[in-house]
Amino acid sequence: MPQSPGHAPQPIVSRHVAVIGAGAAGIVTARELRREGHSVVVFERGDQVGGLWVYTPNVESDPIGLDPTRTTVHSSLYRSLRTNLPRDSMGFSDYPFVAKDDPDRDPRLFPGHREVMMYLQDFAREFGIDELVRFETEVVRVGFVEEEEKWKIKSKQRHKETDEIFDAVVVCNGHYTQPLVSHVPGINKWPGKQMHSHNYRDPKPFQDQVVVLIGNSSSAFDISRDLAGVAKEVHIAARTVKYETFGKQPAYDNLWLHPMIKNVCEDGSVHFQDGSFVIANIIIHCTGYKYHFPFLETNGFVIVDDNRVGPLYKHIFPPALAPWLSFVGIPFQVITFPMFELQSKWIAGVLSNRITLPSQEEMMEDVKAFYSSLEASGTPKRATHALDDKQVKYNNWLAGQCGCPAYGDWRMEMYYATVKGRLAHLESYRDEWETQHLVLQAYEDFI
């Protein structure tokens, strides 16, 4: 396995590792750690495996998600959500996400959220991950004990708190729970209601309402179409337009796409930057999420600044605390599950000494060079972890470190075919898949 220059191989060791979260990232991390010979405890605040993919009709007590004392809900799923990537591209390398011959399952190429949850739970059962998970256990605090060079974790199960010591911690808590809310001039005097898409579940409460959505990502697209069936009017305010064009949307008589909101007024009006306005009842912020680690104490070695988690070497290791603290699942605009698998393989191999990291100084230099390249290309700080076209290079680098095969080309071909399909058939791309040969390639790869 790869050893960095100047480092002599060290004896293979087993560590006691805490994994925070039993979603897709947490369960594949637990599997890779155990495969590498480590002992693993997974902390999960919910009552089942699946993380984000466990649907609940419950919403938070503050619908916009700004009140720090609100009751929080982890999942951001709405009832109608389907994947925006083909299922085959999403699966782990040795556990394909294929349709099952079962009337209780969703066989579609772009299945609903319940099918993804069931796939993850099948995976956890197949590899015995359930036995490693402490369900309904919230991590309250994670702190480094310098004199012992260990991590102390305070967790809470019902009303009982427990302190435990671990050699290493892998953070897999996801980043689709803490709402990011846009600033709207005049909002303090606007009489309507506000909420974040995190707390949207189904369209019924919006019957005959005039709704304005802020954002033009997948959630804004899906929710606007969901609402169009019951609302009086639906208006989307977008900073940029990727797939649609401004104006009335084809196939709908009550759905419009506008430039971003300029301001809102006391009379209930919402004014857009092109001079148009509507009188609206509710604004839904489909504006994404913030990285949030309220339990983690690192003495400033890891901070979140304008949604950049840093400094992180290769989006995973904070140089000053490596390899004893790591993160799985920070990058976005990626095919998530296979990336989680490669990240966790690398972490597991580093913790066992099978793979050697560069020195702390070398890792910091790499991070600084990465940040400089982003600045030179005009990439905003908040997009530090957006990979998109860079994910192939990133995943291949991880695979090289781990000594395992790189991505099958068909995965990225599926990714790009989906982007192309969405451009051509915005309303129906999930059901008009025209590149069946890629599915056949996937099955050949699985075999």
XYZ file of N, CA and C in Angstrom, residues 338-432:
285
model
N -20.778 5.934 -3.285
C -19.447 5.407 -3.642
C -18.308 6.283 -3.119
N -18.525 7.607 -3.078
C -17.482 8.478 -2.520
C -17.299 8.216 -1.022
N -18.426 8.049 -0.292
C -18.322 7.721 1.138
C -17.468 6.465 1.335
N -17.681 5.494 0.466
C -16.971 4.215 0.584
C -15.464 4.417 0.418
N -15.062 5.185 -0.588
C -13.635 5.426 -0.809
C -13.026 6.243 0.323
N -13.744 7.268 0.782
C -13.227 8.081 1.894
C -13.008 7.217 3.134
N -13.983 6.355 3.427
C -13.883 5.552 4.650
C -12.823 4.445 4.520
N -12.611 3.917 3.318
C -11.515 2.956 3.110
C -10.174 3.615 3.430
N -10.015 4.844 2.958
C -8.766 5.569 3.193
C -8.558 5.812 4.690
N -9.597 6.282 5.365
C -9.512 6.542 6.805
C -9.140 5.263 7.557
N -9.829 4.169 7.227
C -9.591 2.898 7.925
C -8.145 2.440 7.737
N -7.621 2.580 6.499
C -6.246 2.169 6.228
C -5.220 3.056 6.908
N -5.518 4.342 6.994
C -4.609 5.265 7.692
C -4.571 4.946 9.179
N -5.730 4.689 9.783
C -5.782 4.411 11.220
C -5.062 3.116 11.586
N -4.998 2.186 10.667
C -4.321 0.918 10.963
C -2.822 0.963 10.661
N -2.356 2.105 10.123
C -0.954 2.277 9.681
C -0.650 1.596 8.358
N -1.664 1.037 7.702
C -1.426 0.404 6.410
C -1.145 1.460 5.333
N -1.725 2.641 5.527
C -1.530 3.771 4.621
C -0.973 4.922 5.457
N 0.021 5.616 4.933
C 0.652 6.703 5.678
C 0.252 8.063 5.126
N -0.143 8.956 6.019
C -0.448 10.329 5.627
C 0.841 11.135 5.489
N 0.805 12.210 4.716
C 1.927 13.152 4.731
C 2.039 13.788 6.130
N 3.115 14.529 6.359
C 3.272 15.219 7.642
C 2.219 16.311 7.778
N 2.025 16.783 9.009
C 1.070 17.862 9.262
C 1.394 19.078 8.391
N 2.679 19.415 8.291
C 3.084 20.580 7.499
C 2.767 20.384 6.019
N 3.016 19.186 5.518
C 2.735 18.903 4.101
C 1.233 18.966 3.827
N 0.436 18.460 4.761
C -1.019 18.519 4.570
C -1.517 19.961 4.576
N -0.981 20.787 5.483
C -1.390 22.192 5.521
C -0.994 22.919 4.241
N 0.173 22.618 3.714
C 0.594 23.239 2.452
C -0.352 22.850 1.326
N -0.778 21.594 1.314
C -1.714 21.122 0.295
C -3.046 21.868 0.403
N -3.530 22.037 1.633
C -4.797 22.746 1.850
C -4.674 24.197 1.372
N -3.571 24.854 1.736
C -3.372 26.257 1.330
C -3.314 26.384 -0.190
N -2.642 25.439 -0.835
C -2.571 25.465 -2.300
C -3.957 25.269 -2.918
N -4.753 24.399 -2.310
C -6.125 24.158 -2.782
C -6.958 25.434 -2.647
N -6.880 26.076 -1.491
C -7.630 27.315 -1.281
C -7.189 28.394 -2.275
N -5.889 28.482 -2.540
C -5.377 29.477 -3.498
C -5.913 29.218 -4.896
N -6.007 27.932 -5.263
C -6.529 27.595 -6.600
C -8.000 27.970 -6.729
N -8.756 27.796 -5.644
C -10.167 28.191 -5.666
C -10.297 29.701 -5.838
N -9.470 30.433 -5.100
C -9.511 31.892 -5.171
C -9.138 32.368 -6.571
N -8.114 31.750 -7.133
C -7.657 32.156 -8.476
C -8.720 31.904 -9.540
N -9.517 30.863 -9.340
C -10.562 30.535 -10.324
C -11.871 31.278 -10.060
N -11.903 32.108 -9.001
C -13.115 32.863 -8.690
C -14.190 32.054 -7.988
N -13.813 30.894 -7.444
C -14.776 30.051 -6.735
C -15.032 30.629 -5.345
N -16.286 30.908 -4.989
C -16.565 31.462 -3.657
C -16.257 30.459 -2.557
N -15.953 30.967 -1.378
C -15.578 30.112 -0.248
C -16.656 29.080 0.043
N -17.933 29.480 -0.098
C -19.044 28.574 0.230
C -19.112 27.367 -0.708
N -18.391 27.437 -1.843
C -18.374 26.321 -2.803
C -17.101 25.490 -2.684
N -16.377 25.634 -1.573
C -15.120 24.894 -1.380
C -15.302 23.397 -1.572
N -16.408 22.859 -1.074
C -16.605 21.399 -1.076
C -17.468 20.913 -2.247
N -17.749 21.794 -3.211
C -18.510 21.385 -4.402
C -17.555 20.747 -5.405
N -17.743 19.492 -5.723
C -16.810 18.793 -6.618
C -17.301 18.746 -8.063
N -18.491 18.230 -8.308
C -19.058 18.137 -9.651
C -18.055 17.508 -10.619
N -17.499 18.288 -11.576
C -16.576 17.720 -12.570
C -15.266 17.233 -11.951
N -14.943 17.708 -10.743
C -13.687 17.319 -10.107
C -13.796 16.002 -9.342
N -14.995 15.427 -9.292
C -15.153 14.234 -8.461
C -14.446 13.012 -9.029
N -14.309 12.904 -10.337
C -13.610 11.752 -10.923
C -12.148 11.741 -10.467
N -11.497 12.898 -10.603
C -10.095 13.011 -10.185
C -9.960 12.733 -8.687
N -10.888 13.261 -7.902
C -10.857 13.083 -6.449
C -11.033 11.610 -6.074
N -12.032 10.971 -6.649
C -12.286 9.563 -6.326
C -11.156 8.652 -6.804
N -10.612 8.957 -7.966
C -9.497 8.147 -8.463
C -8.265 8.302 -7.569
N -8.057 9.524 -7.044
C -6.949 9.739 -6.115
C -7.148 8.904 -4.850
N -8.371 8.924 -4.306
C -8.669 8.118 -3.115
C -8.457 6.636 -3.397
N -8.953 6.185 -4.554
C -8.810 4.770 -4.905
C -7.324 4.396 -4.993
N -6.512 5.299 -5.546
C -5.079 5.044 -5.628
C -4.433 4.931 -4.256
N -4.853 5.784 -3.322
C -4.328 5.712 -1.960
C -4.691 4.381 -1.301
N -5.902 3.926 -1.587
C -6.401 2.703 -0.941
C -5.945 1.434 -1.645
N -5.446 1.567 -2.860
C -5.054 0.392 -3.617
C -6.234 -0.418 -4.101
N -7.338 0.290 -4.399
C -8.545 -0.419 -4.880
C -8.931 0.124 -6.254
N -9.792 -0.570 -6.982
C -10.159 -0.129 -8.330
C -10.821 1.244 -8.322
N -10.589 2.005 -9.378
C -11.241 3.301 -9.538
C -12.701 3.081 -9.926
N -13.442 4.162 -9.972
C -14.844 4.141 -10.422
C -14.969 3.456 -11.779
N -16.058 2.701 -11.975
C -16.402 2.276 -13.321
C -16.832 3.502 -14.117
N -16.386 3.616 -15.373
C -16.728 4.794 -16.180
C -18.230 4.999 -16.300
N -18.990 3.894 -16.247
C -20.433 4.008 -16.429
C -21.088 4.865 -15.347
N -20.502 4.930 -14.155
C -21.117 5.753 -13.097
C -21.154 7.229 -13.495
N -20.009 7.733 -13.933
C -19.979 9.139 -14.320
C -20.738 9.374 -15.622
N -20.756 8.378 -16.502
C -21.559 8.523 -17.715
C -23.042 8.639 -17.357
N -23.471 7.873 -16.341
C -24.850 8.004 -15.857
C -25.094 9.399 -15.279
N -24.110 9.885 -14.551
C -24.218 11.222 -13.933
C -24.429 12.271 -15.023
N -23.571 12.240 -16.053
C -23.673 13.241 -17.112
C -24.908 13.021 -17.985
N -25.295 11.768 -18.181
C -26.514 11.497 -18.951
C -27.741 12.056 -18.235
N -27.718 12.024 -16.903
C -28.827 12.575 -16.132
C -28.884 14.089 -16.290
N -27.722 14.740 -16.244
C -27.682 16.195 -16.451
C -28.224 16.541 -17.837
N -27.779 15.789 -18.838
C -28.235 16.028 -20.208
C -29.735 15.761 -20.337
N -30.205 14.671 -19.697
C -31.624 14.340 -19.746
C -32.483 15.400 -19.091
N -31.971 15.968 -17.993
C -32.726 17.012 -17.308
C -32.846 18.260 -18.179
N -31.770 18.576 -18.922
C -31.821 19.722 -19.829
C -32.856 19.514 -20.931
N -32.933 18.277 -21.427
C -33.821 17.984 -22.561
C -35.262 17.739 -22.135
N -35.441 17.107 -20.972
C -36.790 16.720 -20.521
C -36.940 17.087 -19.043
N -36.998 18.370 -18.770
C -36.969 18.839 -17.388
C -38.038 18.198 -16.518
N -39.237 18.094 -17.041
C -40.342 17.590 -16.237
C -40.359 16.067 -16.117
N -39.703 15.377 -17.048
C -39.883 13.924 -17.105
C -38.579 13.137 -17.225
N -37.430 13.790 -16.939
C -36.152 13.113 -17.176
C -36.010 11.829 -16.373
N -36.664 11.746 -15.215
C -36.540 10.535 -14.398
C -37.235 9.334 -15.044
N -38.192 9.603 -15.892
C -38.971 8.506 -16.491
C -38.734 8.347 -17.985
N -37.805 9.111 -18.536
C -37.501 9.010 -19.960
C -36.012 8.742 -20.158
